[in-house]
PDB file of C-alpha atoms and ligand atoms in Angstrom:
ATOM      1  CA  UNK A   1       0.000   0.000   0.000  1.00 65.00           C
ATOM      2  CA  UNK A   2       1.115   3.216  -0.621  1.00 92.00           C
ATOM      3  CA  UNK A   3       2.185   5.738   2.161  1.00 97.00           C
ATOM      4  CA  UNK A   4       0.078   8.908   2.995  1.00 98.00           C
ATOM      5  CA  UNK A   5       2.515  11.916   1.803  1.00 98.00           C
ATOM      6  CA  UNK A   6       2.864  14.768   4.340  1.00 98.00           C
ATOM      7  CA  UNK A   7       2.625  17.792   2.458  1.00 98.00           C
ATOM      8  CA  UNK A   8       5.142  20.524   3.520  1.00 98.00           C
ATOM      9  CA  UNK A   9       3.872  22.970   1.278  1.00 98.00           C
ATOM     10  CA  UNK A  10       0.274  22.555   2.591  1.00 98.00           C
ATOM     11  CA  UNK A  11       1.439  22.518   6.217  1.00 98.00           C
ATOM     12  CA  UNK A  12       3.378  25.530   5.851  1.00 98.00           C
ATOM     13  CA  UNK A  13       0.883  27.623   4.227  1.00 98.00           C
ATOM     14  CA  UNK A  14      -1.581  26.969   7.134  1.00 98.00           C
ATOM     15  CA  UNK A  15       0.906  27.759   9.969  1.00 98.00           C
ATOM     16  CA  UNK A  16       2.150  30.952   7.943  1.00 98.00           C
ATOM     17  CA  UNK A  17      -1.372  32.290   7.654  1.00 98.00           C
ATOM     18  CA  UNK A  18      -1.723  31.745  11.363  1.00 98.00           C
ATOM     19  CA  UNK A  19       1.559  33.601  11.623  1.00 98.00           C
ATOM     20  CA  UNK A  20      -0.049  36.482   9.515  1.00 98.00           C
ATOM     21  CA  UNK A  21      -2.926  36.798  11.658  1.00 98.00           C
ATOM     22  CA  UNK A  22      -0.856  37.092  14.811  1.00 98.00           C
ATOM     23  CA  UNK A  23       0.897  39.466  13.217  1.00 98.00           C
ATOM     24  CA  UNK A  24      -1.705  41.904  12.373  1.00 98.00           C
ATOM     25  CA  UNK A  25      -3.034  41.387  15.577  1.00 98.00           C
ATOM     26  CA  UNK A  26       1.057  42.520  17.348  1.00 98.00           C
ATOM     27  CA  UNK A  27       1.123  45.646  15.138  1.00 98.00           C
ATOM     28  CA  UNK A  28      -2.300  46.461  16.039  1.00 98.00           C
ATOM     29  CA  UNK A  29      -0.856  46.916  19.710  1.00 98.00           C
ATOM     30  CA  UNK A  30       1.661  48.638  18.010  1.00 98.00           C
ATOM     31  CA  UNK A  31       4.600  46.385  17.718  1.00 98.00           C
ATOM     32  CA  UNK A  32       5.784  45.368  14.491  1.00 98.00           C
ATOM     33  CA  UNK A  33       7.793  42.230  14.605  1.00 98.00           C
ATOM     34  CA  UNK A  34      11.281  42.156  12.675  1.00 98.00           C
ATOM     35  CA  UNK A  35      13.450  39.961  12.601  1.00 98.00           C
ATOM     36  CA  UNK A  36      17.266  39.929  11.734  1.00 98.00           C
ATOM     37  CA  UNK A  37      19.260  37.456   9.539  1.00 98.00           C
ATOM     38  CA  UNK A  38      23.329  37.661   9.322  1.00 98.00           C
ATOM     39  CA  UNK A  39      25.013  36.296   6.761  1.00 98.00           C
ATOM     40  CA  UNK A  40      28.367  36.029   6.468  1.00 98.00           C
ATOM     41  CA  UNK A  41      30.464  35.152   3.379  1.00 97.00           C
ATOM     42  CA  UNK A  42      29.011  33.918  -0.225  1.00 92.00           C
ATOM     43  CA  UNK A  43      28.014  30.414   0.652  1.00 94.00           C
ATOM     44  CA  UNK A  44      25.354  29.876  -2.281  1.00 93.00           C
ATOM     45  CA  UNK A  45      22.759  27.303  -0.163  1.00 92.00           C
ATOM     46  CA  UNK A  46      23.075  29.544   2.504  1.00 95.00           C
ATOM     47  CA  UNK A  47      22.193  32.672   0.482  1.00 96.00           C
ATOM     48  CA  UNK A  48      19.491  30.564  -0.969  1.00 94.00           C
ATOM     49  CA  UNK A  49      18.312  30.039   2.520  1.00 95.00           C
ATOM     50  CA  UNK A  50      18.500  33.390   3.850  1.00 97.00           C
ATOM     51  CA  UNK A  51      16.559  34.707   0.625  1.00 97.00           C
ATOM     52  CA  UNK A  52      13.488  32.029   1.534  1.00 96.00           C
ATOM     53  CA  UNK A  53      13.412  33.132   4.706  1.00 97.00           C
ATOM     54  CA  UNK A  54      13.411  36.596   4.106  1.00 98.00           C
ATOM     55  CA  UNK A  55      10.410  36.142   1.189  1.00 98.00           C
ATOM     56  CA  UNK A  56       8.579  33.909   4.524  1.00 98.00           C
ATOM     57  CA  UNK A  57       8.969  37.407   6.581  1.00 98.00           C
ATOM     58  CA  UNK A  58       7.298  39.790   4.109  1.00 98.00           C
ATOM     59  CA  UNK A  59       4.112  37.292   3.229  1.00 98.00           C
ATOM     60  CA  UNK A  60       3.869  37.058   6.908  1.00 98.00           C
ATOM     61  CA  UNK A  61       3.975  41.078   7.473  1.00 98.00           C
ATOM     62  CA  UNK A  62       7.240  40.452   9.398  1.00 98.00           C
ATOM     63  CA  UNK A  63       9.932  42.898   8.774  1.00 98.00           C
ATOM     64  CA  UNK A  64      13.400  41.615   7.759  1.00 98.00           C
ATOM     65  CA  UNK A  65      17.044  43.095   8.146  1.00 98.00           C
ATOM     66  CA  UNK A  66      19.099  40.620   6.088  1.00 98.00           C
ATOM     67  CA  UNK A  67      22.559  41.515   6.244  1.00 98.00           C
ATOM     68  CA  UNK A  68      25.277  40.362   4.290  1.00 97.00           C
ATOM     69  CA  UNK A  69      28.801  40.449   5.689  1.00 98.00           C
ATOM     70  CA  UNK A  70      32.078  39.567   3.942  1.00 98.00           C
ATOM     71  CA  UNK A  71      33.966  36.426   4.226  1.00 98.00           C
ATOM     72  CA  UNK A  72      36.514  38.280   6.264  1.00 98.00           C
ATOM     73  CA  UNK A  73      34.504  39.406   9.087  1.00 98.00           C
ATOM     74  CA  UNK A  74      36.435  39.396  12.180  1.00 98.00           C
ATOM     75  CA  UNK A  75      34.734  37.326  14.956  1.00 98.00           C
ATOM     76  CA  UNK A  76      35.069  40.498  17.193  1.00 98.00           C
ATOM     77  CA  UNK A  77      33.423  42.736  14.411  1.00 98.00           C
ATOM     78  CA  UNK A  78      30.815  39.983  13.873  1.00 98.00           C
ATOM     79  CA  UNK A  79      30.156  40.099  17.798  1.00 98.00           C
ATOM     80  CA  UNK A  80      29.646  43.899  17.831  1.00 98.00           C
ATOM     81  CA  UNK A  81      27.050  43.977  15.258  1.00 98.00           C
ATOM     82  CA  UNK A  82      25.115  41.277  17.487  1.00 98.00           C
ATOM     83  CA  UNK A  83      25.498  43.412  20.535  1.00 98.00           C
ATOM     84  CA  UNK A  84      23.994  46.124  18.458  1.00 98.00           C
ATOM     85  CA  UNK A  85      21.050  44.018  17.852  1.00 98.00           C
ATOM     86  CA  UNK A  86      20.569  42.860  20.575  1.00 98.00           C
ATOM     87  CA  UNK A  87      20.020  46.406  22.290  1.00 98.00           C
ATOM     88  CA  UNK A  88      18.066  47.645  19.664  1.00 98.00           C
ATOM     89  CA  UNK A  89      14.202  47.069  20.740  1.00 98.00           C
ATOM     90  CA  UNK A  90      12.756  47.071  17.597  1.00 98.00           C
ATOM     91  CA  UNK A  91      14.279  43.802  16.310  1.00 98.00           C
ATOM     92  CA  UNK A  92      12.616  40.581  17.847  1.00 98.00           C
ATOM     93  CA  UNK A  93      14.476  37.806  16.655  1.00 98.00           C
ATOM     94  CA  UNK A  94      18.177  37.602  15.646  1.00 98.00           C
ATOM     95  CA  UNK A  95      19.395  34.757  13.176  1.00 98.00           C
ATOM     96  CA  UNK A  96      23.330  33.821  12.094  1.00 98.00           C
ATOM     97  CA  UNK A  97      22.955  31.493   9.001  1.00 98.00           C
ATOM     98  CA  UNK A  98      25.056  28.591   9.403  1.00 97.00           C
ATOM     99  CA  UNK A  99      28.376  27.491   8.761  1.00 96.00           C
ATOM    100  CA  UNK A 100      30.286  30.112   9.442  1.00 98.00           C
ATOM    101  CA  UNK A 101      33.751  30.695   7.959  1.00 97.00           C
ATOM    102  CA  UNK A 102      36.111  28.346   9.538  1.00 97.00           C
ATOM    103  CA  UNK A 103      37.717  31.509  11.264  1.00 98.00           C
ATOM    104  CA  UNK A 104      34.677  32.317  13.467  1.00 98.00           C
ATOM    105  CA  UNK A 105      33.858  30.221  16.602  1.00 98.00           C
ATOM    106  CA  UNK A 106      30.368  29.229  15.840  1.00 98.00           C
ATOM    107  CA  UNK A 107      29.369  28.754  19.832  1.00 97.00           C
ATOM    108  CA  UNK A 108      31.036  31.977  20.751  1.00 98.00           C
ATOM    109  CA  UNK A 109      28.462  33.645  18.442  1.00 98.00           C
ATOM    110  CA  UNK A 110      25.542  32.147  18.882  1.00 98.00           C
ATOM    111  CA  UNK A 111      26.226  32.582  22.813  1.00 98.00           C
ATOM    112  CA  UNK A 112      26.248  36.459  22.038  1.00 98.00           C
ATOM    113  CA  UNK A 113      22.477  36.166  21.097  1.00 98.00           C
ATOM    114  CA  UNK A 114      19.960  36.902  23.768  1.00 98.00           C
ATOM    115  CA  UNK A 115      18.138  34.249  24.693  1.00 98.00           C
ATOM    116  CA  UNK A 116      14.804  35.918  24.264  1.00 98.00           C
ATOM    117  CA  UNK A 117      15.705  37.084  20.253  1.00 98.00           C
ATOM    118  CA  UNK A 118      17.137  33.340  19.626  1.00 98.00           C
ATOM    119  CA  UNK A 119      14.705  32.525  17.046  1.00 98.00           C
ATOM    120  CA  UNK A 120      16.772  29.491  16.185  1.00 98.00           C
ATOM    121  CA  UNK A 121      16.725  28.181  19.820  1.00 98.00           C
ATOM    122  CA  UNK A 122      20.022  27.747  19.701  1.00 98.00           C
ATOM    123  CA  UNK A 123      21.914  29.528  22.744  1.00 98.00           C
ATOM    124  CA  UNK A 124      22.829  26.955  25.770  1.00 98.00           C
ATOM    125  CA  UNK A 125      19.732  28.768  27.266  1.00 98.00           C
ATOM    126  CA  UNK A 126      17.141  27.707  25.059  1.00 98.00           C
ATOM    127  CA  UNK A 127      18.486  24.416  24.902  1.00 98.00           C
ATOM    128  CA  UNK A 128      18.827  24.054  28.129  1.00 98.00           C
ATOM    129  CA  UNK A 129      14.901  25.325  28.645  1.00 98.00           C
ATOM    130  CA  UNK A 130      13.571  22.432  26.013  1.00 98.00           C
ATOM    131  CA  UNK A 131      16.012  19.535  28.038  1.00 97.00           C
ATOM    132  CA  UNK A 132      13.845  20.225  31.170  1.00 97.00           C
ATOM    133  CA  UNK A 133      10.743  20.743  29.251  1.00 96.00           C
ATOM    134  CA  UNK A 134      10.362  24.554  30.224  1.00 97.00           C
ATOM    135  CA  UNK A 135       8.798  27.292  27.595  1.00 97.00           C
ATOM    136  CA  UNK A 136      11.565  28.171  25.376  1.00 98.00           C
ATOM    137  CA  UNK A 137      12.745  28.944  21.586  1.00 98.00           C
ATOM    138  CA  UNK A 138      12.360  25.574  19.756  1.00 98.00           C
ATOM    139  CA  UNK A 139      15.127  24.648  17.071  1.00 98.00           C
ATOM    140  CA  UNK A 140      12.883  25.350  13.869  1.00 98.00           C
ATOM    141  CA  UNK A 141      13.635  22.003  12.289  1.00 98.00           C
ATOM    142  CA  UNK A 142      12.931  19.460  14.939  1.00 98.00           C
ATOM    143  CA  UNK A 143       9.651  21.666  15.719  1.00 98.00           C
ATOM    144  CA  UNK A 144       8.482  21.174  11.785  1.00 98.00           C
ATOM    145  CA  UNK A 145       9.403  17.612  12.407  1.00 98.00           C
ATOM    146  CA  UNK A 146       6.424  17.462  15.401  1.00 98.00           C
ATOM    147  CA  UNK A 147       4.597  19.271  13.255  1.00 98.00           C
ATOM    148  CA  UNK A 148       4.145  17.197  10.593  1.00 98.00           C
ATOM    149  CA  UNK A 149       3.811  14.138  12.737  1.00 98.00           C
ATOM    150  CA  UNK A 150       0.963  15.727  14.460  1.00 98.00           C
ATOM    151  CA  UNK A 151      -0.663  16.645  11.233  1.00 98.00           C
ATOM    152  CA  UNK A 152      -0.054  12.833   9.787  1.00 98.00           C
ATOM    153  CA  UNK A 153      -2.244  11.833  12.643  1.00 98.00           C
ATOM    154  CA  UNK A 154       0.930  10.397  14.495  1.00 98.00           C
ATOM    155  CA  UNK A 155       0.783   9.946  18.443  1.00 98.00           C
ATOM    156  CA  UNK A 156       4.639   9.862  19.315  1.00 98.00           C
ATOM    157  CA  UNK A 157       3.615   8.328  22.951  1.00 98.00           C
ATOM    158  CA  UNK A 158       4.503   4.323  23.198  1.00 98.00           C
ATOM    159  CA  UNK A 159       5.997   4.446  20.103  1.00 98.00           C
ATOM    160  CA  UNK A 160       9.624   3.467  19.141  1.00 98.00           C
ATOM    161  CA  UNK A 161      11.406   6.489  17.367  1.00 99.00           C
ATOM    162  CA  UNK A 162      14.633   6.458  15.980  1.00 99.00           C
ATOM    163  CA  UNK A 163      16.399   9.409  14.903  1.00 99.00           C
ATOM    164  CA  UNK A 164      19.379   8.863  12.593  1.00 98.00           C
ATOM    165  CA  UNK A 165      22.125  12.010  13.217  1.00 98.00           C
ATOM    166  CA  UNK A 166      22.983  13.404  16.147  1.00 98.00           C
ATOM    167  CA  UNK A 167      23.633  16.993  15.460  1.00 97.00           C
ATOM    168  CA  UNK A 168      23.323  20.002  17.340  1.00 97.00           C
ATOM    169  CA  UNK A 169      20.816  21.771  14.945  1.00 96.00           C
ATOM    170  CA  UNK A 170      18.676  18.205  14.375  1.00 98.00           C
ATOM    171  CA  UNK A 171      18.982  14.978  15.372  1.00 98.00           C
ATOM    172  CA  UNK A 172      19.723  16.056  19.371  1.00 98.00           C
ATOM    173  CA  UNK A 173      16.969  17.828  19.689  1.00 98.00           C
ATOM    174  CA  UNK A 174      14.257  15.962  17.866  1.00 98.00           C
ATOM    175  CA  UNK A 175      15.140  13.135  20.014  1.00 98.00           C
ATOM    176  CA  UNK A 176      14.522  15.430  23.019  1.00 98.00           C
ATOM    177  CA  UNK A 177      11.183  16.671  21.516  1.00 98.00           C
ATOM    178  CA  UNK A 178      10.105  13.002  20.598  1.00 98.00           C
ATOM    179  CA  UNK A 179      10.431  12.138  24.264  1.00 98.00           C
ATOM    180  CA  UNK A 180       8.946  14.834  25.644  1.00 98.00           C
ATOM    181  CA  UNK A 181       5.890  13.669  23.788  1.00 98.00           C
ATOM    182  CA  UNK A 182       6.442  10.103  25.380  1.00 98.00           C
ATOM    183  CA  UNK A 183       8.424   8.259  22.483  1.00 98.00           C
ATOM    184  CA  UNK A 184      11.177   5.607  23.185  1.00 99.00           C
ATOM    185  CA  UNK A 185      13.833   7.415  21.506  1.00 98.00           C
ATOM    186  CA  UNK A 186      17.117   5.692  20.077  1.00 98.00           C
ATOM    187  CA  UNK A 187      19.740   8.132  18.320  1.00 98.00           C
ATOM    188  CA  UNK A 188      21.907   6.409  15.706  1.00 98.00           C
ATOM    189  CA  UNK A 189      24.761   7.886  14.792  1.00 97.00           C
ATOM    190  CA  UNK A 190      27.969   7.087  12.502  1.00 95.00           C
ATOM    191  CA  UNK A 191      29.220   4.925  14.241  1.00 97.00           C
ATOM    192  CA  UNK A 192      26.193   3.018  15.326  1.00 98.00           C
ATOM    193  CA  UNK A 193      26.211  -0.843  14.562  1.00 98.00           C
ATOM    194  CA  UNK A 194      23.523  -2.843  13.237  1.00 98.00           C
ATOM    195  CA  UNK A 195      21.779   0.436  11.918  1.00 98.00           C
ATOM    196  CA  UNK A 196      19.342  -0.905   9.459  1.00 98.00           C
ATOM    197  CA  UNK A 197      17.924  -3.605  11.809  1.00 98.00           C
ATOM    198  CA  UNK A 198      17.782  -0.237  14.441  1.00 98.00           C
ATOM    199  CA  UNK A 199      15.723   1.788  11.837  1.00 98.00           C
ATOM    200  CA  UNK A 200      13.540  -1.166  10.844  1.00 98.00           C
ATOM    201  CA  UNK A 201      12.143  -1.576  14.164  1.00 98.00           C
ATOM    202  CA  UNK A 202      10.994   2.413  14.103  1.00 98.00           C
ATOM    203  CA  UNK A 203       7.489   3.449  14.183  1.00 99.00           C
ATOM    204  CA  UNK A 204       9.058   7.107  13.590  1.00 99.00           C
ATOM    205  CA  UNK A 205      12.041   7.220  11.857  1.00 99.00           C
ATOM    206  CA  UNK A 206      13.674  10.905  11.545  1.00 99.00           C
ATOM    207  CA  UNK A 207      16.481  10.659   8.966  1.00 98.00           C
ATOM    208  CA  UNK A 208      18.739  13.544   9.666  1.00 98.00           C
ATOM    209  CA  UNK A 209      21.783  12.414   8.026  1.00 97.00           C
ATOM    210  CA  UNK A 210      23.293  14.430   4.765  1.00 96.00           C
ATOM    211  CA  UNK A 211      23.408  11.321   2.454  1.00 97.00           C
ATOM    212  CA  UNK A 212      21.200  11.008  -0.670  1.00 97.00           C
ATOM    213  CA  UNK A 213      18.895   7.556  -0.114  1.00 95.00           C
ATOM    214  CA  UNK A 214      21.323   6.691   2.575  1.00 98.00           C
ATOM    215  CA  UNK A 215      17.544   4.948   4.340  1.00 98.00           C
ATOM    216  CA  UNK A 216      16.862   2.688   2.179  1.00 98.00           C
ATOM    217  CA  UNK A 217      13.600   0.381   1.946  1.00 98.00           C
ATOM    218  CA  UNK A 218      14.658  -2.599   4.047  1.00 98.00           C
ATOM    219  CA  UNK A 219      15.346   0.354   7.091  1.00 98.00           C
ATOM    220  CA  UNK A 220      11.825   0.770   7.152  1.00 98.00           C
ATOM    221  CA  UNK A 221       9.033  -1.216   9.199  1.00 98.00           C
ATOM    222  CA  UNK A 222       5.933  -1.551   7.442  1.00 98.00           C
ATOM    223  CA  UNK A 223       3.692   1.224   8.135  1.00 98.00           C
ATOM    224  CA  UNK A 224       6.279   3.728  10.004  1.00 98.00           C
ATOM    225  CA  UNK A 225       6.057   7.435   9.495  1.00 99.00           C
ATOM    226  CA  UNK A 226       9.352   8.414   7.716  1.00 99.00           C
ATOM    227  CA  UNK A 227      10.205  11.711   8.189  1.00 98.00           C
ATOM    228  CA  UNK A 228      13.545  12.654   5.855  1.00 98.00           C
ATOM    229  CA  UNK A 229      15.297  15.725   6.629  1.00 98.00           C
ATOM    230  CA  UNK A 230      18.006  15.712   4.094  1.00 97.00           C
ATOM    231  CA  UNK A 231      18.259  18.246   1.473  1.00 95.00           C
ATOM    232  CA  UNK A 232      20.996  16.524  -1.161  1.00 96.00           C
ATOM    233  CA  UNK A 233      21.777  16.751  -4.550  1.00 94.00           C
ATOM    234  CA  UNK A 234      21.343  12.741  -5.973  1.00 93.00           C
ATOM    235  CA  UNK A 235      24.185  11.641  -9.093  1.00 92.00           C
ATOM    236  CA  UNK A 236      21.628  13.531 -11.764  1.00 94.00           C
ATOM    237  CA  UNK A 237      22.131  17.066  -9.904  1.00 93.00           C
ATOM    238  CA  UNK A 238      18.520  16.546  -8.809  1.00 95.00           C
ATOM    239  CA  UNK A 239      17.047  17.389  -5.256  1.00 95.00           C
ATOM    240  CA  UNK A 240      16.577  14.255  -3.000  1.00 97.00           C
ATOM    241  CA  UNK A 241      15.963  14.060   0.877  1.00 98.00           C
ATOM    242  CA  UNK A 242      17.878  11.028   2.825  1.00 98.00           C
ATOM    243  CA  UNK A 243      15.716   8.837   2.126  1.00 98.00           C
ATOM    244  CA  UNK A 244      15.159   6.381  -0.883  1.00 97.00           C
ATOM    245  CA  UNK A 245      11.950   8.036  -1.576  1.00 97.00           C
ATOM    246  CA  UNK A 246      10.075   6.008  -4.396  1.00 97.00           C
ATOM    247  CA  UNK A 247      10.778   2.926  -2.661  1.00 98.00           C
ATOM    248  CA  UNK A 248       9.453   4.019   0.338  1.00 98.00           C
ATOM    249  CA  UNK A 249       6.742   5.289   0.557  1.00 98.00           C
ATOM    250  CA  UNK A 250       5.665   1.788  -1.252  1.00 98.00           C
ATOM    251  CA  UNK A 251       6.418   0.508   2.290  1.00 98.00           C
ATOM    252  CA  UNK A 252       6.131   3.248   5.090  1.00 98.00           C
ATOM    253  CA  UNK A 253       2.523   4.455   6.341  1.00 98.00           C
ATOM    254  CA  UNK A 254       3.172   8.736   5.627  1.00 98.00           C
ATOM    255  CA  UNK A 255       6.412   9.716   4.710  1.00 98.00           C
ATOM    256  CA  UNK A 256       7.260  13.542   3.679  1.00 98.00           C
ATOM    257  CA  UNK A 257       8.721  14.512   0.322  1.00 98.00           C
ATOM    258  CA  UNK A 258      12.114  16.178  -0.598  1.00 98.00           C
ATOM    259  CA  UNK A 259      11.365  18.503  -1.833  1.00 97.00           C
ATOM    260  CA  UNK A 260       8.298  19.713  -0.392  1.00 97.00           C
ATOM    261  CA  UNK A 261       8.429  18.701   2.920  1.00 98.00           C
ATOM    262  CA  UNK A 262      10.545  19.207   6.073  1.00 98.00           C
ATOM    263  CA  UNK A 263      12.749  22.619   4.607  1.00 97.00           C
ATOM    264  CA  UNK A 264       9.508  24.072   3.910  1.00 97.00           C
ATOM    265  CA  UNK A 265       8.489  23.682   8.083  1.00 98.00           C
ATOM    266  CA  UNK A 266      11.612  24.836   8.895  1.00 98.00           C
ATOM    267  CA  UNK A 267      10.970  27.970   7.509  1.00 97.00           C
ATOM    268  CA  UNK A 268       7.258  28.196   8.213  1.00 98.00           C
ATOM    269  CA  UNK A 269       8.474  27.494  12.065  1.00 98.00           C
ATOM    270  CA  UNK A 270      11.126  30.750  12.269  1.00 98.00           C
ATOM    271  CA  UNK A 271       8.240  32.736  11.715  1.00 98.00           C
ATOM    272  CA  UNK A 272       6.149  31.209  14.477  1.00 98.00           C
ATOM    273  CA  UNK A 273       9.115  31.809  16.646  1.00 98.00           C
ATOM    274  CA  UNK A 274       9.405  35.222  15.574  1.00 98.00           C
ATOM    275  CA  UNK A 275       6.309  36.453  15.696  1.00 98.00           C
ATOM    276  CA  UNK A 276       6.139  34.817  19.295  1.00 98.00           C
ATOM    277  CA  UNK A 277       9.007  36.870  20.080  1.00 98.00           C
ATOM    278  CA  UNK A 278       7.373  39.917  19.435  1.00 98.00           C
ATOM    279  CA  UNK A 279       4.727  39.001  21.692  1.00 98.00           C
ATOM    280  CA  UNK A 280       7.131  38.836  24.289  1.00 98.00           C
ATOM    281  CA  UNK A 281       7.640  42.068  24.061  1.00 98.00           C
ATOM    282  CA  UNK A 282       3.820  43.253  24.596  1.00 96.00           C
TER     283      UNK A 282
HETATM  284  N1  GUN B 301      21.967  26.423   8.617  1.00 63.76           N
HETATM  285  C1  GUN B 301      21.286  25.301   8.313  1.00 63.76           C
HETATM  286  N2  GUN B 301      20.155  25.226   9.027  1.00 63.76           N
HETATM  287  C2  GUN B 301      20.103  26.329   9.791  1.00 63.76           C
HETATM  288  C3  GUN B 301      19.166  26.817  10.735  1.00 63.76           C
HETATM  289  O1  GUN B 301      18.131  26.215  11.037  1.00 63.76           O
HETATM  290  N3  GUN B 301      19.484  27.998  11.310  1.00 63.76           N
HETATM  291  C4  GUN B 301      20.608  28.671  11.025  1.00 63.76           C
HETATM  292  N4  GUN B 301      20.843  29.819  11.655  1.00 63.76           N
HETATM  293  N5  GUN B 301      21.506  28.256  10.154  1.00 63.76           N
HETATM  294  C5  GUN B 301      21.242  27.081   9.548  1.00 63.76           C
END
């Protein structure tokens, strides 16, 4: 039987007109919510990023300050302009696109952003705050993640989950969000063995891994919900999540698309962040 497909594009259009609603409704108490992106050097996906996410901001009424620094920022210059930012009241949220040149201590900056403008939910704080379950900033991916599990119909609670990567950005916390919501959680990693007998024993399986089709079908149980958070080119140049899509979805019980699916949440969740970080401020 063929799997249910999660629509991103769907999902994301319902959350952002939430988003726009809310909006209206913060400027009408006469805050307009703004958020800032920094981007430093020419990386192209990044600036591909950065450009979605500012087109997200303006058909949600959010402002946007993207900024574009050189290559050759200085970590000290790059930490001045965030100390501006932070101060200045009218900007709610405060983004660094990721990598950052090899020069610049990625932790040092993202420790320079208040807690209450980390959109990203990124600072020690904020990750901290989701460990012990407490209000906070959630990281935008594993939030999109719950989001389309929750719109597939799919309970977490009981259920086995695995989560294939362990990064900082996905896999750590979308583990820690999948328990929170009562899952038995197991993280594989590179240098997990046995990881295709792990994944086919996953009602949930979150591939967060970097690796066109790296899951493929035998990793998945019968009737799981796949959720594939890759974004990879395959060997024709073409766009293709982690998973081995057209095999899958033969096998798994709602699986979401690449493209189409996950990216699109990430994006769609910034702006619920943001705009909640205005309200903060009321
Ligand atoms: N680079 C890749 N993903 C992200 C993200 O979610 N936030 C930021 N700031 N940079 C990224």
């Amino acid at each position: 039987m063929a799997a249910r497909i999660i629509d991103g594009k769907t999902l994301a259009a319902q959350v952002k007109a939430r988003v726009r609603d809310g909006v209206e409704d913060c400027k009408r108490q006469g805050v307009e919510p703004c958020l800032a992106v920094l981007l430093v050097g020419d990386d192209p996906a990044s600036a591909v990023y950065v450009r979605g996410k500012a087109r997200d901001c303006e058909e949600c009424g959010i402002r946007s300050l993207v900024e574009r620094l050189p290559a050759d920022t200085t970590q000290e210059a790059l930490l001045v302009r965030l100390a501006q930012l932070a101060a200045d009241d009218s900007v709610h949220g405060i983004l660094v696109q990721l990598p950052l040149p090899a020069h610049i201590d990625e932790r040092a900056v993202i420790k320079a952003i208040p807690p209450e403008k980390d959109v990203d939910g990124f600072t020690p704080v904020n990750v901290g705050r989701m460990m012990i379950g407490e209000t906070c900033f959630l990281p935008c991916t594993p939030a999109g993640c719950m989001e389309m599990l929750d719109a597939a119909g799919v309970d977490p609670a009981g259920k086995r989950a695995v989560v294939i990567g362990r990064s900082n950005i996905v896999g750590k916390p979308a583990a820690m969000l999948l328990l929170a919501r009562n899952a038995t959680v197991t993280i594989c990693h590179s240098r997990t063995k046995n990881l295709a007998k792990i994944c086919a024993e996953a009602d949930i399986l979150v591939a967060a891994v970097g690796r066109p089709k790296f899951v493929t079908v035998d990793m998945i149980k019968p009737g799981a919900a796949v959720i594939d958070v890759g974004i990879n080119r395959d060997e024709n140049g073409k766009l293709c999540g982690d998973v081995d899509f057209a095999a899958a979805a033969e096998k798994a019980g709602c699986i979401t698309p690449v493209p189409g699916g996950v990216g699109l949440m990430t994006r769609a969740m910034l702006m619920v962040n943001t705009l909640q970080a205005a309200r903060n401020t009321l």
